Amino acid sequence: MPARRPSPHTLPEVAGGGLLDRRLFLRRGLLLATATAAAATARATPDGDPPWLHEPGAPFTPYGQPSPHERLTARRIGANSAVPGNGVSFTPLEELEGIITPNGLHFERHHNGVPQIDPARHTLTLHGRVKQPLVFDVKSLLRYPMRSQMLFIECGGNSNAGWHQSPIQRPAGSVHGLISCAEWTGVPLSVLLDEAGVEPDARWVIAEGADAGAMNMSIPLAKMREDCLIGLYQNGERLRPEQGYPMRLIVPGWEGVLHVKWLQRLELSEQPVMSRNETAKYTELLPSGKARQFTFTMDCKSLITSPSHGQSLKQPDVYQVSGLAWSGHGRIRKVEVSADGGRSWADAALDGPVLPRCLTRFRIPWRWNGQPAVLKSRAIDERGNRQPERAALVAERGRAGYFHYNGIVAWAIDSDGTVSHTY
């Protein structure tokens, strides 16, 4: 006689508030029983045969599109009404699974619209403190050896509503969705630098885009040599216009403003250019009176995407808590989850592969008893960086800034199952 599987409703907690052992996900029958029963019920619904069982389907299409039934899974646009073409669009993180963001849902940040560039007329100039200035057209770059890497890109202003005095009530992706993750393929910048020959006094690289805003940013030469790419492909296809077609800069783990799109110029210099986005922006006054500047690396961070604001729990039951973690410093080593507002914590399971500077999906089973609860997650990366509580982050940095918010996000579950953002 086969051994009886234990019910998740009777298993002991590993932390307060009903969190269960992450290893339960290894017991297939245990957590899939409800899904199997629901599928069987749906098949037995007496509505007669649906028409697609008897009618020919649609013909082939040159480029696939999502199902019309998924049309509500879309980017949410935050446009600047005073400046056409300036604004952002958020990735709907709470509606996605896994770690890869579809190209059509990757977040956007534009300063002056999306230029429609003819690749036959576009070039990349590498000049300044080099022995031999070089100009590359798109066709020549496509012939160079390439490297592929899965990486997140996060806007430095992502999650900035966390600095507000009161918690904002919007879906997770509408607050924290200025981050996306993709497989980027392109030419290692070190190859082009070696070809041009770097002068001994060069310390910085000034990257400039070909949009009407002429975005330019300074990046340390050492970083450019280490792991930066001239990005040409995203998730296997050529870049889309809103992601920098025909080429963009990829700066692994560093703030999104440095990943200059529509890249047209790289100038090696002895010092940074001190552009608008290095002085008026991306420079933050601290409580001490000193200012943070050139805060390149995106810090260790996590976010529960389910359950989160806009979702609800129908009844007391065992639920899967799921979310994303990332760090510009390297791999995520651990994600801990709390169901009692941070009084106790339990380790979540990490979906593989766990890659450096890439989104990592985490999960943990949670038995909700129908009482009010507060869910939190905190990430720890391979270098020991730990995601801070919001109160500690505000105490350290003050509220005069706007960028690099990585405080712990808390979701309050009411007794009726509604979910809201809380501090």
CSV table of C-alpha atoms in Angstrom, one decimal:
chain,number,residue,atom,x,y,z
A,1,MET,CA,0.0,0.0,0.0
A,2,PRO,CA,1.6,3.3,-1.0
A,3,ALA,CA,2.5,5.8,1.7
A,4,ARG,CA,-0.1,8.5,2.3
A,5,ARG,CA,1.1,12.0,1.3
A,6,PRO,CA,0.9,14.6,4.1
A,7,SER,CA,-1.5,17.4,3.7
A,8,PRO,CA,0.0,20.9,3.6
A,9,HIS,CA,-2.8,22.0,5.9
A,10,THR,CA,-1.3,19.8,8.7
A,11,LEU,CA,2.5,20.4,8.1
A,12,PRO,CA,4.4,22.4,10.8
A,13,GLU,CA,5.4,26.0,10.1
A,14,VAL,CA,9.1,27.0,9.5
A,15,ALA,CA,8.4,30.6,10.5
A,16,GLY,CA,5.6,32.6,12.1
A,17,GLY,CA,2.4,33.5,10.1
A,18,GLY,CA,2.1,30.2,8.4
A,19,LEU,CA,5.2,29.9,6.2
A,20,LEU,CA,5.9,26.2,5.2
A,21,ASP,CA,9.1,24.5,4.2
A,22,ARG,CA,10.3,25.5,0.8
A,23,ARG,CA,11.2,21.8,0.1
A,24,LEU,CA,7.5,21.1,-0.3
A,25,PHE,CA,7.9,22.2,-3.9
A,26,LEU,CA,9.8,18.9,-4.5
A,27,ARG,CA,6.7,16.9,-3.6
A,28,ARG,CA,4.8,17.1,-6.9
A,29,GLY,CA,1.5,15.6,-5.8
A,30,LEU,CA,1.3,17.7,-2.7
A,31,LEU,CA,0.9,21.1,-4.2
A,32,LEU,CA,-0.5,20.2,-7.6
A,33,ALA,CA,-3.6,18.4,-6.2
A,34,THR,CA,-5.8,21.5,-6.3
A,35,ALA,CA,-4.7,22.5,-9.8
A,36,THR,CA,-5.5,19.0,-11.1
A,37,ALA,CA,-9.0,19.0,-9.5
A,38,ALA,CA,-9.8,22.4,-11.0
A,39,ALA,CA,-8.7,21.3,-14.5
A,40,ALA,CA,-11.0,18.2,-14.2
A,41,THR,CA,-13.9,20.4,-13.2
A,42,ALA,CA,-13.4,22.7,-16.2
A,43,ARG,CA,-13.3,19.8,-18.7
A,44,ALA,CA,-16.7,18.5,-17.3
A,45,THR,CA,-18.6,21.8,-17.8
A,46,PRO,CA,-21.6,20.9,-20.0
A,47,ASP,CA,-21.4,23.7,-22.5
A,48,GLY,CA,-21.2,21.5,-25.6
A,49,ASP,CA,-18.2,21.2,-27.9
A,50,PRO,CA,-16.4,24.5,-28.4
A,51,PRO,CA,-16.1,25.6,-32.1
A,52,TRP,CA,-12.4,25.3,-32.3
A,53,LEU,CA,-12.8,21.5,-32.1
A,54,HIS,CA,-14.6,21.5,-35.4
A,55,GLU,CA,-13.4,24.6,-37.4
A,56,PRO,CA,-10.1,25.2,-39.1
A,57,GLY,CA,-7.7,27.5,-37.2
A,58,ALA,CA,-6.1,30.7,-38.4
A,59,PRO,CA,-3.4,30.7,-41.0
A,60,PHE,CA,0.3,31.2,-40.6
A,61,THR,CA,1.5,34.7,-39.7
A,62,PRO,CA,4.9,36.2,-40.5
A,63,TYR,CA,5.4,37.3,-36.9
A,64,GLY,CA,3.7,35.8,-33.9
A,65,GLN,CA,1.5,37.8,-31.6
A,66,PRO,CA,0.0,37.1,-28.1
A,67,SER,CA,-3.5,35.7,-27.8
A,68,PRO,CA,-6.2,38.5,-27.9
A,69,HIS,CA,-7.4,37.0,-24.5
A,70,GLU,CA,-4.1,38.3,-23.0
A,71,ARG,CA,-4.4,41.8,-24.4
A,72,LEU,CA,-4.6,43.2,-20.8
A,73,THR,CA,-1.0,42.0,-20.1
A,74,ALA,CA,0.6,45.2,-21.4
A,75,ARG,CA,3.1,47.9,-20.4
A,76,ARG,CA,1.7,50.7,-18.4
A,77,ILE,CA,2.7,54.1,-19.8
A,78,GLY,CA,3.8,57.0,-17.6
A,79,ALA,CA,4.2,59.8,-20.2
A,80,ASN,CA,5.3,63.4,-19.5
A,81,SER,CA,2.4,65.5,-20.8
A,82,ALA,CA,4.5,68.6,-20.9
A,83,VAL,CA,7.2,67.0,-23.1
A,84,PRO,CA,6.1,64.7,-25.9
A,85,GLY,CA,8.2,61.6,-26.2
A,86,ASN,CA,9.5,61.9,-22.6
A,87,GLY,CA,8.4,59.3,-20.0
A,88,VAL,CA,8.4,55.6,-19.1
A,89,SER,CA,6.5,52.4,-19.6
A,90,PHE,CA,6.4,49.8,-16.8
A,91,THR,CA,6.8,46.0,-17.2
A,92,PRO,CA,3.7,44.3,-15.6
A,93,LEU,CA,5.9,42.1,-13.3
A,94,GLU,CA,2.9,40.7,-11.3
A,95,GLU,CA,1.4,39.2,-14.5
A,96,LEU,CA,4.6,37.4,-15.7
A,97,GLU,CA,6.3,34.2,-14.6
A,98,GLY,CA,9.9,33.0,-14.8
A,99,ILE,CA,12.6,35.5,-15.2
A,100,ILE,CA,12.7,36.4,-18.9
A,101,THR,CA,10.8,39.5,-20.0
A,102,PRO,CA,9.2,39.3,-23.5
A,103,ASN,CA,10.6,41.9,-25.8
A,104,GLY,CA,7.2,43.5,-26.2
A,105,LEU,CA,6.9,44.0,-22.4
A,106,HIS,CA,10.4,45.2,-21.6
A,107,PHE,CA,10.2,48.5,-19.8
A,108,GLU,CA,11.1,51.7,-21.7
A,109,ARG,CA,12.6,55.1,-20.7
A,110,HIS,CA,12.8,57.8,-23.4
A,111,HIS,CA,13.9,61.4,-23.2
A,112,ASN,CA,12.8,62.5,-26.7
A,113,GLY,CA,10.8,59.8,-28.3
A,114,VAL,CA,11.9,56.7,-30.2
A,115,PRO,CA,14.0,57.5,-33.3
A,116,GLN,CA,13.3,55.5,-36.4
A,117,ILE,CA,16.9,54.9,-37.5
A,118,ASP,CA,17.9,53.6,-40.9
A,119,PRO,CA,20.7,51.1,-40.1
A,120,ALA,CA,22.4,51.7,-43.5
A,121,ARG,CA,23.0,55.4,-42.3
A,122,HIS,CA,24.0,54.7,-38.7
A,123,THR,CA,27.6,54.4,-37.5
A,124,LEU,CA,29.4,54.0,-34.2
A,125,THR,CA,32.5,56.2,-33.7
A,126,LEU,CA,35.2,55.2,-31.2
A,127,HIS,CA,37.6,58.1,-30.7
A,128,GLY,CA,39.3,60.4,-28.1
A,129,ARG,CA,42.2,59.0,-26.1
A,130,VAL,CA,42.9,56.1,-28.5
A,131,LYS,CA,45.8,55.5,-30.9
A,132,GLN,CA,43.5,54.9,-33.9
A,133,PRO,CA,40.0,56.3,-34.1
A,134,LEU,CA,37.6,53.9,-35.6
A,135,VAL,CA,34.1,54.0,-37.3
A,136,PHE,CA,31.9,51.0,-37.4
A,137,ASP,CA,28.8,50.6,-39.5
A,138,VAL,CA,26.1,48.1,-38.5
A,139,LYS,CA,27.1,45.4,-41.0
A,140,SER,CA,30.7,45.4,-39.9
A,141,LEU,CA,29.7,45.0,-36.2
A,142,LEU,CA,27.5,42.1,-37.1
A,143,ARG,CA,30.6,40.2,-38.4
A,144,TYR,CA,32.5,40.5,-35.1
A,145,PRO,CA,32.6,37.6,-32.6
A,146,MET,CA,29.7,38.0,-30.2
A,147,ARG,CA,28.8,37.0,-26.6
A,148,SER,CA,25.3,36.3,-25.1
A,149,GLN,CA,24.4,36.9,-21.5
A,150,MET,CA,21.2,36.9,-19.5
A,151,LEU,CA,21.1,40.2,-17.6
A,152,PHE,CA,18.6,42.6,-16.0
A,153,ILE,CA,18.4,46.3,-16.8
A,154,GLU,CA,16.9,48.5,-14.1
A,155,CYS,CA,16.2,52.2,-14.2
A,156,GLY,CA,18.0,54.1,-11.4
A,157,GLY,CA,14.6,55.6,-10.6
A,158,ASN,CA,12.8,52.3,-10.2
A,159,SER,CA,10.7,52.0,-7.1
A,160,ASN,CA,11.2,55.7,-6.3
A,161,ALA,CA,7.7,55.9,-4.8
A,162,GLY,CA,9.2,54.1,-1.8
A,163,TRP,CA,10.6,57.5,-0.7
A,164,HIS,CA,7.1,58.9,-0.3
A,165,GLN,CA,5.7,59.5,3.2
A,166,SER,CA,2.7,57.2,2.5
A,167,PRO,CA,2.7,53.9,0.6
A,168,ILE,CA,1.4,54.1,-2.9
A,169,GLN,CA,-1.4,51.8,-3.9
A,170,ARG,CA,-0.7,50.5,-7.3
A,171,PRO,CA,0.1,47.1,-8.8
A,172,ALA,CA,3.6,45.9,-8.2
A,173,GLY,CA,4.7,46.4,-11.8
A,174,SER,CA,3.4,50.0,-11.9
A,175,VAL,CA,5.7,50.9,-9.0
A,176,HIS,CA,8.7,48.5,-9.4
A,177,GLY,CA,8.4,47.6,-13.1
A,178,LEU,CA,11.2,49.7,-14.5
A,179,ILE,CA,13.3,46.5,-14.5
A,180,SER,CA,13.3,43.8,-17.1
A,181,CYS,CA,15.5,40.8,-17.9
A,182,ALA,CA,16.6,39.4,-21.3
A,183,GLU,CA,19.3,37.5,-23.1
A,184,TRP,CA,21.5,40.2,-24.7
A,185,THR,CA,23.9,39.4,-27.5
A,186,GLY,CA,26.5,41.6,-28.9
A,187,VAL,CA,30.2,42.5,-29.4
A,188,PRO,CA,32.4,42.7,-26.3
A,189,LEU,CA,33.5,46.3,-26.0
A,190,SER,CA,37.0,45.1,-25.0
A,191,VAL,CA,37.5,43.8,-28.5
A,192,LEU,CA,36.9,47.2,-30.1
A,193,LEU,CA,39.0,49.0,-27.5
A,194,ASP,CA,41.9,46.7,-28.2
A,195,GLU,CA,41.5,47.3,-31.9
A,196,ALA,CA,41.6,51.1,-31.4
A,197,GLY,CA,44.4,51.0,-28.9
A,198,VAL,CA,43.8,52.8,-25.6
A,199,GLU,CA,46.0,55.7,-24.5
A,200,PRO,CA,47.6,55.3,-21.0
A,201,ASP,CA,45.9,58.4,-19.6
A,202,ALA,CA,42.3,57.3,-20.6
A,203,ARG,CA,40.1,56.6,-17.6
A,204,TRP,CA,36.5,57.2,-18.8
A,205,VAL,CA,34.4,56.4,-21.8
A,206,ILE,CA,31.6,58.9,-22.8
A,207,ALA,CA,28.7,57.2,-24.5
A,208,GLU,CA,26.3,59.1,-26.6
A,209,GLY,CA,23.0,58.1,-28.2
A,210,ALA,CA,21.6,59.1,-31.7
A,211,ASP,CA,18.2,60.2,-30.5
A,212,ALA,CA,17.1,63.9,-30.6
A,213,GLY,CA,17.9,64.1,-26.9
A,214,ALA,CA,21.6,63.2,-27.5
A,215,MET,CA,21.8,61.4,-24.2
A,216,ASN,CA,25.5,61.1,-23.1
A,217,MET,CA,26.9,59.4,-20.0
A,218,SER,CA,30.4,58.8,-18.5
A,219,ILE,CA,31.4,55.2,-17.6
A,220,PRO,CA,34.7,54.1,-16.1
A,221,LEU,CA,37.0,52.6,-18.7
A,222,ALA,CA,37.7,49.6,-16.4
A,223,LYS,CA,34.0,48.6,-16.4
A,224,MET,CA,33.8,48.9,-20.2
A,225,ARG,CA,36.8,46.6,-20.5
A,226,GLU,CA,35.5,44.1,-18.0
A,227,ASP,CA,32.1,43.0,-19.3
A,228,CYS,CA,30.3,45.6,-21.4
A,229,LEU,CA,28.7,44.8,-24.8
A,230,ILE,CA,27.6,46.6,-27.9
A,231,GLY,CA,24.1,45.1,-27.8
A,232,LEU,CA,22.7,44.0,-31.1
A,233,TYR,CA,20.2,41.3,-30.2
A,234,GLN,CA,17.6,40.9,-27.5
A,235,ASN,CA,16.2,37.4,-26.7
A,236,GLY,CA,17.5,36.2,-30.1
A,237,GLU,CA,16.1,38.9,-32.4
A,238,ARG,CA,17.5,42.2,-33.5
A,239,LEU,CA,16.9,45.0,-31.1
A,240,ARG,CA,13.6,46.8,-31.3
A,241,PRO,CA,13.5,50.5,-31.9
A,242,GLU,CA,12.4,51.3,-28.4
A,243,GLN,CA,15.3,49.2,-27.1
A,244,GLY,CA,18.0,51.1,-29.1
A,245,TYR,CA,17.9,49.7,-32.6
A,246,PRO,CA,20.3,49.3,-34.3
A,247,MET,CA,22.7,49.1,-31.4
A,248,ARG,CA,22.9,50.0,-27.7
A,249,LEU,CA,25.3,49.8,-24.8
A,250,ILE,CA,24.9,47.0,-22.2
A,251,VAL,CA,26.5,47.7,-18.8
A,252,PRO,CA,25.9,44.6,-16.7
A,253,GLY,CA,24.5,45.3,-13.2
A,254,TRP,CA,24.7,49.1,-13.5
A,255,GLU,CA,21.9,51.6,-13.6
A,256,GLY,CA,19.8,51.7,-16.7
A,257,VAL,CA,20.7,55.3,-17.8
A,258,LEU,CA,24.2,54.0,-18.6
A,259,HIS,CA,22.9,51.4,-21.1
A,260,VAL,CA,22.8,54.2,-23.8
A,261,LYS,CA,20.4,53.3,-26.6
A,262,TRP,CA,20.8,54.1,-30.3
A,263,LEU,CA,24.6,54.3,-29.5
A,264,GLN,CA,26.5,56.4,-32.0
A,265,ARG,CA,29.7,57.6,-30.2
A,266,LEU,CA,32.2,56.4,-27.6
A,267,GLU,CA,34.8,58.9,-26.6
A,268,LEU,CA,37.7,57.9,-24.3
A,269,SER,CA,38.6,60.7,-21.9
A,270,GLU,CA,40.8,61.4,-18.9
A,271,GLN,CA,37.7,62.5,-16.9
A,272,PRO,CA,33.9,62.3,-16.9
A,273,VAL,CA,31.9,64.7,-19.1
A,274,MET,CA,29.8,65.8,-16.1
A,275,SER,CA,26.6,65.9,-18.2
A,276,ARG,CA,23.1,66.8,-17.0
A,277,ASN,CA,22.5,63.2,-15.8
A,278,GLU,CA,25.7,63.2,-13.8
A,279,THR,CA,25.1,66.5,-12.0
A,280,ALA,CA,21.5,67.8,-12.0
A,281,LYS,CA,20.3,64.2,-11.9
A,282,TYR,CA,21.7,61.0,-10.4
A,283,THR,CA,23.3,63.1,-7.7
A,284,GLU,CA,21.6,62.9,-4.3
A,285,LEU,CA,22.0,65.0,-1.1
A,286,LEU,CA,22.4,62.9,2.1
A,287,PRO,CA,21.4,63.9,5.6
A,288,SER,CA,25.1,64.6,6.3
A,289,GLY,CA,25.2,67.4,3.7
A,290,LYS,CA,27.4,65.3,1.4
A,291,ALA,CA,26.1,64.2,-2.0
A,292,ARG,CA,26.1,60.7,-3.6
A,293,GLN,CA,27.4,60.8,-7.2
A,294,PHE,CA,28.4,58.0,-9.7
A,295,THR,CA,26.4,55.4,-7.8
A,296,PHE,CA,26.5,53.0,-10.6
A,297,THR,CA,25.7,49.5,-9.3
A,298,MET,CA,22.1,48.5,-8.7
A,299,ASP,CA,21.8,47.2,-5.2
A,300,CYS,CA,20.5,43.9,-3.8
A,301,LYS,CA,16.7,43.8,-4.0
A,302,SER,CA,13.6,41.6,-4.1
A,303,LEU,CA,9.9,42.0,-4.6
A,304,ILE,CA,6.9,39.7,-3.9
A,305,THR,CA,4.8,39.7,-7.1
A,306,SER,CA,2.1,37.3,-5.9
A,307,PRO,CA,0.2,38.0,-3.8
A,308,SER,CA,0.6,41.8,-4.3
A,309,HIS,CA,-1.6,44.9,-4.6
A,310,GLY,CA,-4.7,44.4,-6.9
A,311,GLN,CA,-4.8,40.6,-6.2
A,312,SER,CA,-6.9,38.9,-3.5
A,313,LEU,CA,-7.0,35.7,-1.6
A,314,LYS,CA,-10.4,34.0,-1.8
A,315,GLN,CA,-10.4,31.9,1.3
A,316,PRO,CA,-8.0,30.5,4.0
A,317,ASP,CA,-5.8,28.0,2.1
A,318,VAL,CA,-2.2,27.1,1.2
A,319,TYR,CA,-0.9,29.7,-1.3
A,320,GLN,CA,2.4,30.1,-3.2
A,321,VAL,CA,4.2,33.3,-2.4
A,322,SER,CA,6.4,34.1,-5.5
A,323,GLY,CA,8.6,37.0,-6.6
A,324,LEU,CA,11.8,38.2,-8.1
A,325,ALA,CA,15.2,39.0,-6.6
A,326,TRP,CA,18.3,40.6,-8.2
A,327,SER,CA,21.6,42.3,-7.5
A,328,GLY,CA,24.0,44.3,-9.6
A,329,HIS,CA,26.8,42.9,-7.5
A,330,GLY,CA,26.4,39.3,-8.7
A,331,ARG,CA,24.3,36.2,-7.9
A,332,ILE,CA,21.4,36.1,-5.4
A,333,ARG,CA,22.5,33.7,-2.6
A,334,LYS,CA,19.3,33.7,-0.6
A,335,VAL,CA,15.8,35.1,-0.4
A,336,GLU,CA,14.0,35.1,3.0
A,337,VAL,CA,10.3,35.6,3.3
A,338,SER,CA,8.3,36.8,6.4
A,339,ALA,CA,4.5,36.4,6.9
A,340,ASP,CA,4.4,38.2,10.2
A,341,GLY,CA,5.8,41.6,9.3
A,342,GLY,CA,9.4,40.7,9.8
A,343,ARG,CA,9.4,39.1,13.2
A,344,SER,CA,10.5,35.8,11.7
A,345,TRP,CA,11.8,34.7,8.4
A,346,ALA,CA,12.1,31.5,6.3
A,347,ASP,CA,14.2,30.6,3.3
A,348,ALA,CA,12.4,30.6,-0.1
A,349,ALA,CA,13.2,28.2,-2.9
A,350,LEU,CA,15.2,29.7,-5.8
A,351,ASP,CA,14.3,28.6,-9.3
A,352,GLY,CA,17.4,27.8,-11.4
A,353,PRO,CA,19.5,28.8,-13.1
A,354,VAL,CA,20.7,31.5,-10.6
A,355,LEU,CA,22.9,33.7,-12.7
A,356,PRO,CA,24.9,36.8,-11.9
A,357,ARG,CA,23.2,40.2,-12.5
A,358,CYS,CA,20.1,38.4,-13.6
A,359,LEU,CA,16.6,38.1,-12.2
A,360,THR,CA,16.0,35.2,-9.9
A,361,ARG,CA,12.6,33.7,-9.2
A,362,PHE,CA,11.8,32.7,-5.6
A,363,ARG,CA,8.9,30.7,-4.2
A,364,ILE,CA,7.6,29.5,-0.8
A,365,PRO,CA,4.4,27.9,0.4
A,366,TRP,CA,2.3,29.8,2.8
A,367,ARG,CA,-0.7,28.7,4.8
A,368,TRP,CA,-3.0,31.6,5.3
A,369,ASN,CA,-5.4,31.3,8.2
A,370,GLY,CA,-7.7,34.1,7.2
A,371,GLN,CA,-6.3,36.6,9.7
A,372,PRO,CA,-4.5,39.9,8.8
A,373,ALA,CA,-0.9,39.3,7.8
A,374,VAL,CA,2.1,41.2,6.4
A,375,LEU,CA,4.3,39.6,3.7
A,376,LYS,CA,7.9,40.7,3.1
A,377,SER,CA,10.9,39.4,1.2
A,378,ARG,CA,14.5,40.3,1.6
A,379,ALA,CA,17.4,39.3,-0.7
A,380,ILE,CA,21.0,38.5,0.1
A,381,ASP,CA,23.6,38.4,-2.7
A,382,GLU,CA,26.8,36.4,-3.0
A,383,ARG,CA,28.9,39.3,-1.7
A,384,GLY,CA,26.8,39.5,1.5
A,385,ASN,CA,24.8,42.6,0.6
A,386,ARG,CA,21.4,42.4,2.3
A,387,GLN,CA,18.3,44.3,1.3
A,388,PRO,CA,17.5,46.8,4.0
A,389,GLU,CA,14.2,47.6,5.8
A,390,ARG,CA,12.7,50.9,4.4
A,391,ALA,CA,13.1,52.7,7.8
A,392,ALA,CA,16.9,51.9,7.8
A,393,LEU,CA,17.3,53.0,4.2
A,394,VAL,CA,15.5,56.3,4.8
A,395,ALA,CA,17.5,56.9,8.0
A,396,GLU,CA,20.8,56.4,6.0
A,397,ARG,CA,19.9,58.3,2.8
A,398,GLY,CA,17.2,60.7,3.8
A,399,ARG,CA,14.3,61.6,1.5
A,400,ALA,CA,16.0,64.3,-0.6
A,401,GLY,CA,16.9,61.7,-3.2
A,402,TYR,CA,15.0,59.9,-6.0
A,403,PHE,CA,17.2,57.1,-7.2
A,404,HIS,CA,18.4,53.6,-6.1
A,405,TYR,CA,15.6,52.7,-3.8
A,406,ASN,CA,16.0,49.0,-2.7
A,407,GLY,CA,14.1,48.9,0.6
A,408,ILE,CA,12.0,45.9,1.6
A,409,VAL,CA,8.5,45.9,0.1
A,410,ALA,CA,5.6,44.9,2.4
A,411,TRP,CA,2.2,43.7,1.4
A,412,ALA,CA,-0.7,43.7,4.0
A,413,ILE,CA,-3.3,41.0,3.6
A,414,ASP,CA,-6.7,41.9,5.2
A,415,SER,CA,-9.0,39.4,6.7
A,416,ASP,CA,-11.2,39.6,3.5
A,417,GLY,CA,-8.2,38.6,1.4
A,418,THR,CA,-7.5,42.0,-0.2
A,419,VAL,CA,-3.8,43.0,-0.6
A,420,SER,CA,-2.4,46.5,-0.2
A,421,HIS,CA,1.0,48.2,0.0
A,422,THR,CA,2.1,49.0,3.6
A,423,TYR,CA,5.1,50.4,5.4
